[in-house]
């Protein structure tokens, strides 16, 4: 494993091994055990989009591992004035030990990895959000003990989160059902990946049918970063695609709810369901820290 560019870069074994390392790092942090596995190393963090969790968890995680993290806004970098990613990658590789990037096009992340010589971590693109999925899988395993036999249901936009959830959940052995309106389906590459899982995967616009018997229910905003001008049109298209009491009644008793955050209450999830499952959702947010520390150690430890 040289980079983390998308979920399908990881085999089941690699995911489980990362989750085990995340558990270990979480234990060490909670028990005050110093774990400077990346002492003296520097992570550059390029942000072309806003962030609370990704920025803070990577930066804090890097400090906890004995290294340092550098926030690089595209507003300030020459990349924002047109310096090619090929050159940026080669320059940053001379200074840093790893790069985390949040941007729009997946190709930019792939190019950074291709032209640079240090590990690259995808901190969200329009296509996927692998760091979030590792945190989500860590949270599911904490609550449910194992993945086998579980049904994972995602309701809403077939966006970066949906794409990564599908790949991650199928890879670790869960059944996956996706409820999306027509015209907002997940990426064709992801649907092709899911095809090979046969009846382990379902996609439909029938929300309650997809939610039936689910052990994990997940959702995300209806308009992602960069789609703000489509918000009204999207609100109409997604009107029936809300995680609410009816969905939770269709799901298994004891089903957990995940949301990558930020959440828009009364849009993709009701306030009531959100608050009833706040423990899971904020454990999920915390687990970004532990999962990403595992990714950094795996990729950067010399
Ligand atoms: N879930 C997530 O990636 O949050 P931020 O956008 O705050 O980083
Ligand atoms: N789908 C959302 C996820 C935010 C973490 C977005 O891309 O804005």
Coordinates of C-alpha atoms and ligand atoms in Angstrom, one line a residue:
X1 CA 0.0 0.0 0.0
X2 CA 1.7 3.2 -1.2
X3 CA -1.2 5.7 -1.3
X4 CA -4.8 5.9 -0.2
X5 CA -6.5 7.3 -3.3
X6 CA -9.9 5.5 -3.3
X7 CA -11.6 2.6 -1.4
X8 CA -11.1 0.1 -4.1
X9 CA -7.3 0.4 -3.6
X10 CA -7.8 -1.6 -0.4
X11 CA -8.4 -5.4 -0.1
X12 CA -10.5 -6.8 2.7
X13 CA -7.3 -7.9 4.4
X14 CA -5.8 -4.4 4.2
X15 CA -8.9 -2.8 5.5
X16 CA -9.1 -5.2 8.5
X17 CA -5.4 -4.7 9.2
X18 CA -5.9 -0.9 9.1
X19 CA -8.8 -1.1 11.5
X20 CA -6.8 -3.3 13.9
X21 CA -4.0 -0.7 13.9
X22 CA -6.6 2.0 14.4
X23 CA -7.9 0.1 17.5
X24 CA -4.3 -0.1 18.8
X25 CA -3.6 3.6 18.3
X26 CA -6.9 4.5 19.9
X27 CA -6.1 2.3 22.9
X28 CA -2.6 4.0 23.2
X29 CA -4.1 7.5 23.0
X30 CA -6.8 6.7 25.5
X31 CA -4.3 5.3 28.0
X32 CA -1.7 8.0 27.6
X33 CA 0.8 5.8 26.0
X34 CA 3.2 7.8 23.8
X35 CA 3.0 6.6 20.2
X36 CA 5.5 8.7 18.2
X37 CA 5.6 6.3 15.2
X38 CA 6.1 9.3 12.8
X39 CA 8.6 11.3 14.9
X40 CA 10.1 14.1 12.9
X41 CA 7.9 13.6 9.8
X42 CA 5.8 16.3 8.1
X43 CA 2.4 15.9 6.5
X44 CA 1.3 18.6 4.0
X45 CA -2.5 19.1 3.9
X46 CA -3.8 20.7 0.7
X47 CA -7.4 22.0 0.9
X48 CA -9.4 23.2 -2.1
X49 CA -12.7 22.8 -0.1
X50 CA -13.8 23.6 3.4
X51 CA -13.3 21.2 6.3
X52 CA -13.7 20.9 10.0
X53 CA -13.2 17.2 10.8
X54 CA -10.6 16.3 8.1
X55 CA -8.3 19.2 8.8
X56 CA -8.4 19.0 12.6
X57 CA -8.2 15.2 12.8
X58 CA -5.3 14.9 10.5
X59 CA -3.4 17.8 12.2
X60 CA -4.1 16.5 15.7
X61 CA -3.3 13.0 14.6
X62 CA 0.0 13.9 13.1
X63 CA 1.0 15.7 16.4
X64 CA 0.0 12.7 18.4
X65 CA 2.2 10.5 16.2
X66 CA 5.2 12.8 16.9
X67 CA 5.2 14.6 13.6
X68 CA 3.8 17.9 12.3
X69 CA 1.2 18.9 9.8
X70 CA 1.1 21.9 7.5
X71 CA -2.2 23.4 6.4
X72 CA -1.9 24.4 2.7
X73 CA -4.9 26.3 1.4
X74 CA -5.2 26.4 -2.4
X75 CA -6.0 30.1 -2.1
X76 CA -2.4 30.6 -1.0
X77 CA -0.6 27.9 -3.0
X78 CA 0.7 28.6 -6.5
X79 CA -1.6 25.7 -7.6
X80 CA -4.5 28.1 -7.1
X81 CA -2.8 30.4 -9.8
X82 CA -2.3 27.6 -12.3
X83 CA 1.0 25.8 -11.3
X84 CA 0.6 22.3 -12.7
X85 CA -0.1 19.5 -10.2
X86 CA 2.9 17.6 -11.8
X87 CA 5.3 20.3 -10.6
X88 CA 3.6 20.8 -7.3
X89 CA 3.9 17.1 -6.6
X90 CA 7.6 17.0 -7.4
X91 CA 8.4 20.1 -5.3
X92 CA 6.3 19.0 -2.3
X93 CA 8.0 15.5 -2.4
X94 CA 11.3 17.2 -1.7
X95 CA 10.1 18.8 1.5
X96 CA 7.4 16.6 3.0
X97 CA 6.9 12.9 4.0
X98 CA 3.3 12.7 3.0
X99 CA 0.4 14.7 1.4
X100 CA -3.2 14.7 2.3
X101 CA -5.4 16.5 -0.3
X102 CA -9.1 17.5 -0.4
X103 CA -10.1 18.6 -3.9
X104 CA -12.8 18.4 -6.6
X105 CA -11.4 16.1 -9.3
X106 CA -10.2 12.5 -8.5
X107 CA -7.7 12.9 -11.3
X108 CA -5.8 15.6 -9.4
X109 CA -5.3 13.2 -6.5
X110 CA -4.2 10.4 -8.9
X111 CA -1.8 12.8 -10.6
X112 CA -0.3 14.0 -7.3
X113 CA 0.5 10.3 -6.5
X114 CA 1.8 9.6 -10.0
X115 CA 4.2 12.6 -10.2
X116 CA 5.3 12.8 -6.6
X117 CA 7.4 10.4 -4.7
X118 CA 5.7 10.4 -1.3
X119 CA 2.5 8.8 0.0
X120 CA -0.8 10.6 -1.0
X121 CA -4.0 10.4 1.0
X122 CA -7.3 11.4 -0.4
X123 CA -9.2 13.6 2.1
X124 CA -12.3 13.8 -0.2
X125 CA -12.9 14.3 -3.9
X126 CA -16.2 14.6 -5.8
X127 CA -15.7 10.8 -6.5
X128 CA -14.9 9.4 -3.0
X129 CA -14.0 9.8 0.6
X130 CA -12.0 6.8 1.7
X131 CA -10.8 8.2 5.1
X132 CA -14.4 8.7 6.1
X133 CA -15.3 5.1 5.2
X134 CA -12.4 3.6 7.2
X135 CA -13.7 5.6 10.2
X136 CA -17.3 4.4 9.5
X137 CA -16.1 0.8 9.3
X138 CA -14.2 1.2 12.6
X139 CA -17.4 2.5 14.2
X140 CA -19.6 -0.3 12.8
X141 CA -17.1 -2.9 14.1
X142 CA -17.1 -1.3 17.5
X143 CA -20.9 -1.4 17.8
X144 CA -21.7 -4.6 16.0
X145 CA -18.5 -6.7 16.6
X146 CA -18.2 -8.0 13.0
X147 CA -19.3 -7.2 9.5
X148 CA -20.4 -10.6 8.2
X149 CA -24.2 -11.0 7.9
X150 CA -24.9 -7.2 8.4
X151 CA -27.1 -5.2 6.0
X152 CA -25.8 -1.7 5.3
X153 CA -28.3 0.8 3.8
X154 CA -27.5 4.2 2.4
X155 CA -30.3 6.7 1.6
X156 CA -29.9 9.8 -0.4
X157 CA -27.5 11.2 -3.0
X158 CA -25.4 8.8 -5.0
X159 CA -22.4 11.0 -4.3
X160 CA -18.8 10.6 -3.0
X161 CA -20.0 9.1 0.2
X162 CA -22.4 6.6 -1.5
X163 CA -19.6 5.6 -3.9
X164 CA -17.2 4.9 -1.1
X165 CA -19.7 3.2 1.2
X166 CA -20.7 0.8 -1.5
X167 CA -17.1 -0.3 -2.2
X168 CA -16.1 -0.4 1.5
X169 CA -19.2 -2.3 2.8
X170 CA -19.2 -4.9 0.1
X171 CA -15.4 -5.4 0.4
X172 CA -15.7 -6.2 4.1
X173 CA -18.6 -8.6 3.6
X174 CA -21.8 -6.6 4.3
X175 CA -24.9 -6.7 2.2
X176 CA -25.6 -3.3 0.7
X177 CA -28.8 -1.5 -0.3
X178 CA -28.9 2.0 -1.7
X179 CA -32.0 4.2 -2.0
X180 CA -31.4 7.0 -4.5
X181 CA -33.7 8.9 -6.8
X182 CA -33.3 8.4 -10.5
X183 CA -30.8 10.8 -12.0
X184 CA -28.7 10.8 -8.8
X185 CA -27.2 7.3 -8.9
X186 CA -23.7 6.4 -7.7
X187 CA -20.8 6.5 -10.2
X188 CA -21.0 3.9 -13.0
X189 CA -17.6 2.5 -12.1
X190 CA -18.9 1.8 -8.6
X191 CA -22.1 0.2 -9.9
X192 CA -19.9 -2.0 -12.1
X193 CA -17.8 -3.0 -9.0
X194 CA -21.0 -3.8 -7.2
X195 CA -22.4 -5.9 -10.0
X196 CA -19.8 -8.6 -9.3
X197 CA -21.4 -9.0 -5.8
X198 CA -24.7 -10.3 -7.3
X199 CA -27.6 -10.2 -4.8
X200 CA -25.4 -8.8 -2.1
X201 CA -26.1 -5.4 -3.7
X202 CA -29.4 -3.6 -4.3
X203 CA -30.2 -0.2 -5.7
X204 CA -33.7 1.3 -6.0
X205 CA -35.8 4.4 -5.4
X206 CA -37.9 2.5 -2.9
X207 CA -36.6 3.9 0.4
X208 CA -38.5 1.6 2.9
X209 CA -37.8 -1.5 0.8
X210 CA -34.1 -0.7 0.9
X211 CA -34.1 0.1 4.6
X212 CA -36.0 -3.2 5.5
X213 CA -33.9 -5.2 7.9
X214 CA -30.9 -2.9 7.8
X215 CA -28.4 -3.0 10.7
X216 CA -26.7 0.2 9.6
X217 CA -28.4 3.2 8.1
X218 CA -26.3 6.0 6.6
X219 CA -27.0 9.2 4.8
X220 CA -25.3 12.4 3.7
X221 CA -26.2 15.9 2.6
X222 CA -28.3 16.4 -0.6
X223 CA -26.0 19.0 -2.0
X224 CA -22.3 18.5 -1.6
X225 CA -19.6 21.1 -1.6
X226 CA -19.5 22.7 -5.0
X227 CA -23.2 21.9 -5.7
X228 CA -24.7 24.8 -3.6
X229 CA -26.3 26.4 -6.7
X230 CA -28.3 23.2 -7.3
X231 CA -29.7 23.1 -3.7
X232 CA -33.3 23.9 -4.5
X233 CA -33.6 21.5 -7.4
X234 CA -31.9 18.8 -5.3
X235 CA -34.2 19.4 -2.3
X236 CA -37.1 18.6 -4.6
X237 CA -35.5 15.5 -6.0
X238 CA -34.6 14.1 -2.6
X239 CA -37.8 15.0 -0.8
X240 CA -38.7 11.4 0.0
X241 CA -35.1 10.3 0.7
X242 CA -34.9 11.2 4.4
X243 CA -33.7 9.1 7.3
X244 CA -36.8 9.4 9.6
X245 CA -38.9 7.3 12.0
X246 CA -40.5 5.3 9.1
X247 CA -37.0 4.3 7.9
X248 CA -35.9 3.4 11.4
X249 CA -39.1 1.3 11.9
X250 CA -38.3 -0.6 8.6
X251 CA -34.7 -1.2 9.8
X252 CA -33.7 -3.9 12.3
X253 CA -34.4 -3.1 15.9
X254 CA -31.1 -1.8 17.3
X255 CA -29.9 -0.5 13.9
X256 CA -27.2 2.2 14.1
X257 CA -27.2 5.4 12.1
X258 CA -24.1 7.0 10.5
X259 CA -23.6 10.5 9.1
X260 CA -20.2 11.8 8.0
X261 CA -21.3 15.3 9.0
X262 CA -21.9 18.2 8.5
X263 CA -25.7 17.3 8.8
X264 CA -28.7 19.2 7.6
X265 CA -31.4 18.4 10.1
X266 CA -34.9 18.0 8.7
X267 CA -33.4 17.5 5.2
X268 CA -31.6 14.2 4.8
X269 CA -32.2 13.2 8.5
X270 CA -34.7 14.3 11.1
X271 CA -33.6 16.0 14.2
X272 CA -35.2 13.2 16.2
X273 CA -33.3 10.4 14.5
X274 CA -30.1 12.4 14.5
X275 CA -30.2 13.0 18.3
X276 CA -31.4 9.5 19.1
X277 CA -28.2 8.2 17.3
X278 CA -25.8 11.1 18.3
X279 CA -23.6 8.7 20.2
X280 CA -22.9 6.6 17.1
X281 CA -22.5 9.7 14.9
X282 CA -20.0 11.4 17.2
X283 CA -18.1 8.2 17.8
X284 CA -17.9 8.0 14.0
X285 CA -16.5 11.6 13.9
X286 CA -13.9 10.7 16.6
X287 CA -12.9 7.6 14.7
X288 CA -11.7 9.8 11.8
X289 CA -8.7 10.6 14.1
X290 CA -7.9 6.9 14.9
X291 CA -8.5 5.6 11.4
X292 CA -6.4 8.3 9.7
X293 CA -3.5 7.8 12.2
X294 CA -3.5 4.2 11.1
X295 CA -3.4 5.2 7.4
X296 CA -0.5 7.6 8.1
X297 CA 1.5 5.0 10.1
X298 CA 0.9 2.3 7.4
X299 CA 1.9 4.7 4.6
X300 CA 4.6 6.8 6.2
X301 CA 6.4 4.8 8.9
X302 CA 10.0 4.3 7.7
Ligands
LIG1 N1 -16.9 14.4 7.2 C1 -16.0 15.3 6.8 O1 -15.1 15.0 6.0 O2 -16.0 16.5 7.5 P1 -15.3 17.8 7.1 O3 -15.8 18.3 5.8 O4 -15.6 18.8 8.2 O5 -13.8 17.5 7.0
LIG2 N1 -20.8 14.7 0.2 C1 -20.3 15.7 1.1 C2 -19.4 15.1 2.2 C3 -18.8 16.1 3.1 C4 -17.9 15.4 4.1 C5 -19.5 16.7 0.3 O1 -18.8 16.3 -0.6 O2 -19.6 17.9 0.5

